[in-house]
Amino acid sequence: SQSRYTTNIVISGVTGQSPYNVYVCDDLLTNCSWVSSFSSVPFTFELPTIFLGETDFAVKVIDYNGCSVIKYSGQTYSEC
């Protein structure tokens, strides 16, 4: 039988105004997959299956006002 591997991601802090939408994107931010909405941290979610096995991906969080924060390769980038 085939095992199903999962990777959990934890968002432990976020700025801006809730609620937040979280996406996982490829390293170029061209293909993004919506994960969920959340209002408080810590927030844990499962990495979408299309990204399992990938070594490079970004987590993008967009707040109520449309401001986004991107975490990629240990660096945080703000778009507001």
mmCIF file of N, CA, C and O in Angstrom:
data_model
loop_
_atom_site.group_PDB
_atom_site.id
_atom_site.type_symbol
_atom_site.label_atom_id
_atom_site.label_comp_id
_atom_site.label_asym_id
_atom_site.label_seq_id
_atom_site.Cartn_x
_atom_site.Cartn_y
_atom_site.Cartn_z
ATOM 1 N N SER A 1 0.843 -1.193 0.000
ATOM 2 C CA SER A 1 0.000 0.000 0.000
ATOM 3 C C SER A 1 0.875 1.239 0.000
ATOM 4 O O SER A 1 1.984 1.229 0.487
ATOM 5 N N GLN A 2 0.317 2.311 -0.522
ATOM 6 C CA GLN A 2 1.068 3.541 -0.659
ATOM 7 C C GLN A 2 0.762 4.459 0.513
ATOM 8 O O GLN A 2 -0.386 4.648 0.889
ATOM 9 N N SER A 3 1.809 5.036 1.112
ATOM 10 C CA SER A 3 1.637 5.950 2.237
ATOM 11 C C SER A 3 1.309 7.343 1.718
ATOM 12 O O SER A 3 1.734 7.732 0.643
ATOM 13 N N ARG A 4 0.594 8.072 2.496
ATOM 14 C CA ARG A 4 0.298 9.461 2.155
ATOM 15 C C ARG A 4 1.124 10.346 3.078
ATOM 16 O O ARG A 4 0.959 10.315 4.288
ATOM 17 N N TYR A 5 2.052 11.087 2.502
ATOM 18 C CA TYR A 5 2.889 11.979 3.281
ATOM 19 C C TYR A 5 2.270 13.359 3.302
ATOM 20 O O TYR A 5 1.749 13.831 2.299
ATOM 21 N N THR A 6 2.355 14.009 4.444
ATOM 22 C CA THR A 6 1.846 15.369 4.563
ATOM 23 C C THR A 6 2.899 16.240 5.220
ATOM 24 O O THR A 6 3.787 15.749 5.905
ATOM 25 N N THR A 7 2.783 17.516 4.978
ATOM 26 C CA THR A 7 3.648 18.493 5.616
ATOM 27 C C THR A 7 2.751 19.563 6.194
ATOM 28 O O THR A 7 1.946 20.154 5.477
ATOM 29 N N ASN A 8 2.879 19.792 7.485
ATOM 30 C CA ASN A 8 2.113 20.845 8.130
ATOM 31 C C ASN A 8 2.936 22.124 8.203
ATOM 32 O O ASN A 8 4.127 22.089 8.497
ATOM 33 N N ILE A 9 2.291 23.240 7.932
ATOM 34 C CA ILE A 9 2.897 24.564 8.004
ATOM 35 C C ILE A 9 2.202 25.304 9.141
ATOM 36 O O ILE A 9 0.972 25.262 9.250
ATOM 37 N N VAL A 10 2.982 25.994 9.968
ATOM 38 C CA VAL A 10 2.425 26.759 11.083
ATOM 39 C C VAL A 10 2.731 28.237 10.865
ATOM 40 O O VAL A 10 3.885 28.622 10.668
ATOM 41 N N ILE A 11 1.679 29.044 10.878
ATOM 42 C CA ILE A 11 1.841 30.500 10.873
ATOM 43 C C ILE A 11 1.727 30.931 12.324
ATOM 44 O O ILE A 11 0.670 30.813 12.935
ATOM 45 N N SER A 12 2.838 31.409 12.873
ATOM 46 C CA SER A 12 2.858 31.732 14.303
ATOM 47 C C SER A 12 2.661 33.210 14.587
ATOM 48 O O SER A 12 2.388 33.596 15.724
ATOM 49 N N GLY A 13 2.782 34.048 13.572
ATOM 50 C CA GLY A 13 2.568 35.473 13.757
ATOM 51 C C GLY A 13 2.230 36.123 12.428
ATOM 52 O O GLY A 13 2.709 35.680 11.378
ATOM 53 N N VAL A 14 1.402 37.139 12.474
ATOM 54 C CA VAL A 14 1.011 37.845 11.255
ATOM 55 C C VAL A 14 0.589 39.255 11.639
ATOM 56 O O VAL A 14 0.100 39.488 12.741
ATOM 57 N N THR A 15 0.834 40.205 10.730
ATOM 58 C CA THR A 15 0.393 41.584 10.968
ATOM 59 C C THR A 15 -0.754 41.892 10.027
ATOM 60 O O THR A 15 -1.056 41.122 9.125
ATOM 61 N N GLY A 16 -1.373 43.031 10.232
ATOM 62 C CA GLY A 16 -2.494 43.431 9.390
ATOM 63 C C GLY A 16 -3.812 43.176 10.093
ATOM 64 O O GLY A 16 -3.863 42.930 11.287
ATOM 65 N N GLN A 17 -4.886 43.241 9.321
ATOM 66 C CA GLN A 17 -6.231 43.110 9.875
ATOM 67 C C GLN A 17 -6.859 41.800 9.418
ATOM 68 O O GLN A 17 -6.851 41.473 8.236
ATOM 69 N N SER A 18 -7.392 41.054 10.389
ATOM 70 C CA SER A 18 -8.058 39.786 10.061
ATOM 71 C C SER A 18 -9.436 40.071 9.465
ATOM 72 O O SER A 18 -9.967 41.164 9.655
ATOM 73 N N PRO A 19 -9.987 39.115 8.743
ATOM 74 C CA PRO A 19 -9.490 37.768 8.489
ATOM 75 C C PRO A 19 -8.392 37.774 7.419
ATOM 76 O O PRO A 19 -8.244 38.732 6.655
ATOM 77 N N TYR A 20 -7.625 36.692 7.390
ATOM 78 C CA TYR A 20 -6.515 36.518 6.460
ATOM 79 C C TYR A 20 -6.821 35.357 5.518
ATOM 80 O O TYR A 20 -7.473 34.396 5.903
ATOM 81 N N ASN A 21 -6.315 35.441 4.302
ATOM 82 C CA ASN A 21 -6.357 34.331 3.355
ATOM 83 C C ASN A 21 -4.931 33.858 3.162
ATOM 84 O O ASN A 21 -4.016 34.680 3.008
ATOM 85 N N VAL A 22 -4.738 32.560 3.182
ATOM 86 C CA VAL A 22 -3.395 32.014 3.011
ATOM 87 C C VAL A 22 -3.339 31.187 1.728
ATOM 88 O O VAL A 22 -4.275 30.456 1.405
ATOM 89 N N TYR A 23 -2.241 31.367 1.001
ATOM 90 C CA TYR A 23 -1.980 30.672 -0.252
ATOM 91 C C TYR A 23 -0.593 30.043 -0.180
ATOM 92 O O TYR A 23 0.289 30.562 0.500
ATOM 93 N N VAL A 24 -0.396 28.976 -0.922
ATOM 94 C CA VAL A 24 0.934 28.429 -1.144
ATOM 95 C C VAL A 24 1.211 28.607 -2.628
ATOM 96 O O VAL A 24 0.358 28.316 -3.463
ATOM 97 N N CYS A 25 2.411 29.135 -2.947
ATOM 98 C CA CYS A 25 2.760 29.460 -4.327
ATOM 99 C C CYS A 25 4.089 28.815 -4.711
ATOM 100 O O CYS A 25 4.910 28.511 -3.850
ATOM 101 N N ASP A 26 4.289 28.685 -6.024
ATOM 102 C CA ASP A 26 5.594 28.220 -6.496
ATOM 103 C C ASP A 26 6.621 29.328 -6.259
ATOM 104 O O ASP A 26 6.282 30.437 -5.840
ATOM 105 N N ASP A 27 7.891 29.026 -6.511
ATOM 106 C CA ASP A 27 8.949 29.985 -6.199
ATOM 107 C C ASP A 27 8.895 31.262 -7.028
ATOM 108 O O ASP A 27 9.463 32.273 -6.650
ATOM 109 N N LEU A 28 8.183 31.266 -8.138
ATOM 110 C CA LEU A 28 8.026 32.472 -8.956
ATOM 111 C C LEU A 28 6.735 33.228 -8.657
ATOM 112 O O LEU A 28 6.459 34.263 -9.262
ATOM 113 N N LEU A 29 5.924 32.693 -7.746
ATOM 114 C CA LEU A 29 4.631 33.269 -7.360
ATOM 115 C C LEU A 29 3.659 33.329 -8.533
ATOM 116 O O LEU A 29 2.762 34.155 -8.563
ATOM 117 N N THR A 30 3.827 32.445 -9.522
ATOM 118 C CA THR A 30 2.923 32.434 -10.668
ATOM 119 C C THR A 30 1.781 31.440 -10.492
ATOM 120 O O THR A 30 0.693 31.659 -11.008
ATOM 121 N N ASN A 31 2.011 30.375 -9.782
ATOM 122 C CA ASN A 31 0.974 29.380 -9.511
ATOM 123 C C ASN A 31 0.735 29.319 -8.014
ATOM 124 O O ASN A 31 1.618 28.894 -7.269
ATOM 125 N N CYS A 32 -0.432 29.762 -7.606
ATOM 126 C CA CYS A 32 -0.771 29.787 -6.183
ATOM 127 C C CYS A 32 -2.021 28.953 -5.940
ATOM 128 O O CYS A 32 -2.926 28.919 -6.766
ATOM 129 N N SER A 33 -2.055 28.320 -4.790
ATOM 130 C CA SER A 33 -3.195 27.513 -4.387
ATOM 131 C C SER A 33 -3.747 28.061 -3.076
ATOM 132 O O SER A 33 -3.019 28.148 -2.081
ATOM 133 N N TRP A 34 -5.030 28.467 -3.096
ATOM 134 C CA TRP A 34 -5.657 28.969 -1.878
ATOM 135 C C TRP A 34 -5.782 27.821 -0.895
ATOM 136 O O TRP A 34 -6.173 26.706 -1.252
ATOM 137 N N VAL A 35 -5.447 28.090 0.367
ATOM 138 C CA VAL A 35 -5.495 27.063 1.405
ATOM 139 C C VAL A 35 -6.702 27.252 2.305
ATOM 140 O O VAL A 35 -7.508 26.349 2.479
ATOM 141 N N SER A 36 -6.826 28.446 2.889
ATOM 142 C CA SER A 36 -7.881 28.666 3.872
ATOM 143 C C SER A 36 -7.913 30.132 4.278
ATOM 144 O O SER A 36 -7.026 30.901 3.940
ATOM 145 N N SER A 37 -8.935 30.480 5.037
ATOM 146 C CA SER A 37 -9.003 31.764 5.730
ATOM 147 C C SER A 37 -8.819 31.498 7.212
ATOM 148 O O SER A 37 -9.189 30.430 7.701
ATOM 149 N N PHE A 38 -8.238 32.483 7.911
ATOM 150 C CA PHE A 38 -8.081 32.340 9.355
ATOM 151 C C PHE A 38 -8.107 33.715 9.997
ATOM 152 O O PHE A 38 -7.915 34.732 9.322
ATOM 153 N N SER A 39 -8.370 33.737 11.304
ATOM 154 C CA SER A 39 -8.473 35.009 12.020
ATOM 155 C C SER A 39 -7.506 35.145 13.181
ATOM 156 O O SER A 39 -7.307 36.243 13.685
ATOM 157 N N SER A 40 -6.915 34.021 13.624
ATOM 158 C CA SER A 40 -6.004 34.109 14.761
ATOM 159 C C SER A 40 -4.846 33.135 14.580
ATOM 160 O O SER A 40 -4.938 32.177 13.822
ATOM 161 N N VAL A 41 -3.757 33.422 15.258
ATOM 162 C CA VAL A 41 -2.573 32.563 15.221
ATOM 163 C C VAL A 41 -2.360 31.943 16.598
ATOM 164 O O VAL A 41 -2.809 32.501 17.595
ATOM 165 N N PRO A 42 -1.703 30.815 16.688
ATOM 166 C CA PRO A 42 -1.099 30.099 15.572
ATOM 167 C C PRO A 42 -2.152 29.432 14.690
ATOM 168 O O PRO A 42 -3.211 29.036 15.163
ATOM 169 N N PHE A 43 -1.840 29.351 13.404
ATOM 170 C CA PHE A 43 -2.710 28.709 12.428
ATOM 171 C C PHE A 43 -1.891 27.639 11.710
ATOM 172 O O PHE A 43 -0.827 27.925 11.182
ATOM 173 N N THR A 44 -2.380 26.407 11.719
ATOM 174 C CA THR A 44 -1.678 25.288 11.097
ATOM 175 C C THR A 44 -2.494 24.785 9.916
ATOM 176 O O THR A 44 -3.708 24.646 10.015
ATOM 177 N N PHE A 45 -1.800 24.539 8.805
ATOM 178 C CA PHE A 45 -2.472 23.969 7.649
ATOM 179 C C PHE A 45 -1.570 22.940 6.985
ATOM 180 O O PHE A 45 -0.367 22.915 7.197
ATOM 181 N N GLU A 46 -2.193 22.109 6.189
ATOM 182 C CA GLU A 46 -1.480 21.059 5.465
ATOM 183 C C GLU A 46 -1.054 21.590 4.105
ATOM 184 O O GLU A 46 -1.852 22.206 3.397
ATOM 185 N N LEU A 47 0.200 21.354 3.746
ATOM 186 C CA LEU A 47 0.705 21.769 2.447
ATOM 187 C C LEU A 47 -0.118 21.093 1.357
ATOM 188 O O LEU A 47 -0.317 19.878 1.392
ATOM 189 N N PRO A 48 -0.636 21.874 0.380
ATOM 190 C CA PRO A 48 -1.406 21.255 -0.708
ATOM 191 C C PRO A 48 -0.586 20.177 -1.424
ATOM 192 O O PRO A 48 0.625 20.317 -1.605
ATOM 193 N N THR A 49 -1.253 19.127 -1.821
ATOM 194 C CA THR A 49 -0.555 17.968 -2.391
ATOM 195 C C THR A 49 0.274 18.321 -3.618
ATOM 196 O O THR A 49 1.293 17.681 -3.856
ATOM 197 N N ILE A 50 -0.118 19.337 -4.378
ATOM 198 C CA ILE A 50 0.670 19.679 -5.564
ATOM 199 C C ILE A 50 2.055 20.205 -5.204
ATOM 200 O O ILE A 50 2.940 20.246 -6.056
ATOM 201 N N PHE A 51 2.267 20.605 -3.940
ATOM 202 C CA PHE A 51 3.563 21.113 -3.512
ATOM 203 C C PHE A 51 4.370 20.090 -2.705
ATOM 204 O O PHE A 51 5.515 20.364 -2.354
ATOM 205 N N LEU A 52 3.783 18.941 -2.418
ATOM 206 C CA LEU A 52 4.517 17.917 -1.672
ATOM 207 C C LEU A 52 5.735 17.489 -2.481
ATOM 208 O O LEU A 52 5.654 17.259 -3.681
ATOM 209 N N GLY A 53 6.856 17.408 -1.834
ATOM 210 C CA GLY A 53 8.091 17.030 -2.503
ATOM 211 C C GLY A 53 8.851 18.206 -3.094
ATOM 212 O O GLY A 53 10.000 18.055 -3.496
ATOM 213 N N GLU A 54 8.220 19.377 -3.145
ATOM 214 C CA GLU A 54 8.905 20.567 -3.652
ATOM 215 C C GLU A 54 9.829 21.117 -2.575
ATOM 216 O O GLU A 54 9.493 21.117 -1.404
ATOM 217 N N THR A 55 10.986 21.600 -2.978
ATOM 218 C CA THR A 55 11.906 22.194 -2.008
ATOM 219 C C THR A 55 11.747 23.702 -1.920
ATOM 220 O O THR A 55 12.129 24.305 -0.932
ATOM 221 N N ASP A 56 11.200 24.305 -2.959
ATOM 222 C CA ASP A 56 11.004 25.752 -2.975
ATOM 223 C C ASP A 56 9.532 26.083 -3.179
ATOM 224 O O ASP A 56 8.947 25.728 -4.196
ATOM 225 N N PHE A 57 8.964 26.737 -2.198
ATOM 226 C CA PHE A 57 7.603 27.247 -2.318
ATOM 227 C C PHE A 57 7.472 28.439 -1.389
ATOM 228 O O PHE A 57 8.281 28.638 -0.481
ATOM 229 N N ALA A 58 6.462 29.257 -1.617
ATOM 230 C CA ALA A 58 6.232 30.449 -0.809
ATOM 231 C C ALA A 58 4.872 30.345 -0.129
ATOM 232 O O ALA A 58 3.943 29.749 -0.668
ATOM 233 N N VAL A 59 4.780 30.944 1.041
ATOM 234 C CA VAL A 59 3.504 31.072 1.743
ATOM 235 C C VAL A 59 3.125 32.545 1.673
ATOM 236 O O VAL A 59 3.893 33.418 2.071
ATOM 237 N N LYS A 60 1.948 32.801 1.129
ATOM 238 C CA LYS A 60 1.470 34.173 0.947
ATOM 239 C C LYS A 60 0.223 34.373 1.790
ATOM 240 O O LYS A 60 -0.722 33.597 1.698
ATOM 241 N N VAL A 61 0.222 35.418 2.619
ATOM 242 C CA VAL A 61 -0.919 35.742 3.475
ATOM 243 C C VAL A 61 -1.428 37.121 3.074
ATOM 244 O O VAL A 61 -0.659 38.085 3.018
ATOM 245 N N ILE A 62 -2.719 37.204 2.784
ATOM 246 C CA ILE A 62 -3.332 38.478 2.405
ATOM 247 C C ILE A 62 -4.357 38.854 3.470
ATOM 248 O O ILE A 62 -5.240 38.057 3.799
ATOM 249 N N ASP A 63 -4.218 40.064 4.005
ATOM 250 C CA ASP A 63 -5.131 40.476 5.075
ATOM 251 C C ASP A 63 -6.411 41.084 4.497
ATOM 252 O O ASP A 63 -6.591 41.183 3.282
ATOM 253 N N TYR A 64 -7.297 41.489 5.394
ATOM 254 C CA TYR A 64 -8.608 42.036 5.039
ATOM 255 C C TYR A 64 -8.504 43.235 4.097
ATOM 256 O O TYR A 64 -9.355 43.457 3.253
ATOM 257 N N ASN A 65 -7.433 44.029 4.250
ATOM 258 C CA ASN A 65 -7.249 45.232 3.444
ATOM 259 C C ASN A 65 -6.544 44.971 2.117
ATOM 260 O O ASN A 65 -6.265 45.900 1.376
ATOM 261 N N GLY A 66 -6.225 43.716 1.832
ATOM 262 C CA GLY A 66 -5.560 43.380 0.580
ATOM 263 C C GLY A 66 -4.049 43.454 0.633
ATOM 264 O O GLY A 66 -3.383 43.295 -0.390
ATOM 265 N N CYS A 67 -3.495 43.704 1.806
ATOM 266 C CA CYS A 67 -2.036 43.732 1.958
ATOM 267 C C CYS A 67 -1.525 42.304 2.088
ATOM 268 O O CYS A 67 -2.148 41.476 2.742
ATOM 269 N N SER A 68 -0.393 42.035 1.468
ATOM 270 C CA SER A 68 0.123 40.672 1.535
ATOM 271 C C SER A 68 1.524 40.627 2.105
ATOM 272 O O SER A 68 2.304 41.572 1.993
ATOM 273 N N VAL A 69 1.804 39.505 2.744
ATOM 274 C CA VAL A 69 3.128 39.200 3.268
ATOM 275 C C VAL A 69 3.500 37.845 2.701
ATOM 276 O O VAL A 69 2.707 36.911 2.728
ATOM 277 N N ILE A 70 4.713 37.744 2.174
ATOM 278 C CA ILE A 70 5.176 36.508 1.560
ATOM 279 C C ILE A 70 6.391 36.001 2.310
ATOM 280 O O ILE A 70 7.325 36.765 2.582
ATOM 281 N N LYS A 71 6.380 34.733 2.661
ATOM 282 C CA LYS A 71 7.520 34.085 3.314
ATOM 283 C C LYS A 71 8.083 33.082 2.327
ATOM 284 O O LYS A 71 7.385 32.179 1.867
ATOM 285 N N TYR A 72 9.364 33.261 1.971
ATOM 286 C CA TYR A 72 9.995 32.392 0.985
ATOM 287 C C TYR A 72 11.455 32.192 1.362
ATOM 288 O O TYR A 72 12.177 33.171 1.603
ATOM 289 N N SER A 73 11.886 30.972 1.433
ATOM 290 C CA SER A 73 13.282 30.622 1.737
ATOM 291 C C SER A 73 13.802 31.358 2.967
ATOM 292 O O SER A 73 14.912 31.878 2.978
ATOM 293 N N GLY A 74 12.976 31.438 4.002
ATOM 294 C CA GLY A 74 13.400 32.047 5.253
ATOM 295 C C GLY A 74 13.339 33.562 5.276
ATOM 296 O O GLY A 74 13.614 34.179 6.292
ATOM 297 N N GLN A 75 12.977 34.188 4.171
ATOM 298 C CA GLN A 75 12.886 35.647 4.108
ATOM 299 C C GLN A 75 11.417 36.062 4.065
ATOM 300 O O GLN A 75 10.579 35.362 3.502
ATOM 301 N N THR A 76 11.119 37.218 4.646
ATOM 302 C CA THR A 76 9.760 37.738 4.646
ATOM 303 C C THR A 76 9.718 39.012 3.803
ATOM 304 O O THR A 76 10.555 39.888 3.967
ATOM 305 N N TYR A 77 8.728 39.096 2.914
ATOM 306 C CA TYR A 77 8.562 40.238 2.038
ATOM 307 C C TYR A 77 7.143 40.785 2.215
ATOM 308 O O TYR A 77 6.182 40.040 2.211
ATOM 309 N N SER A 78 7.045 42.098 2.360
ATOM 310 C CA SER A 78 5.745 42.746 2.514
ATOM 311 C C SER A 78 5.423 43.516 1.240
ATOM 312 O O SER A 78 6.284 44.180 0.676
ATOM 313 N N GLU A 79 4.160 43.430 0.810
ATOM 314 C CA GLU A 79 3.734 44.149 -0.389
ATOM 315 C C GLU A 79 2.853 45.343 -0.049
ATOM 316 O O GLU A 79 2.152 45.857 -0.895
ATOM 317 N N CYS A 80 2.897 45.810 1.190
ATOM 318 C CA CYS A 80 2.144 47.016 1.569
ATOM 319 C C CYS A 80 3.021 47.951 2.365
ATOM 320 O O CYS A 80 3.951 47.571 2.979
#
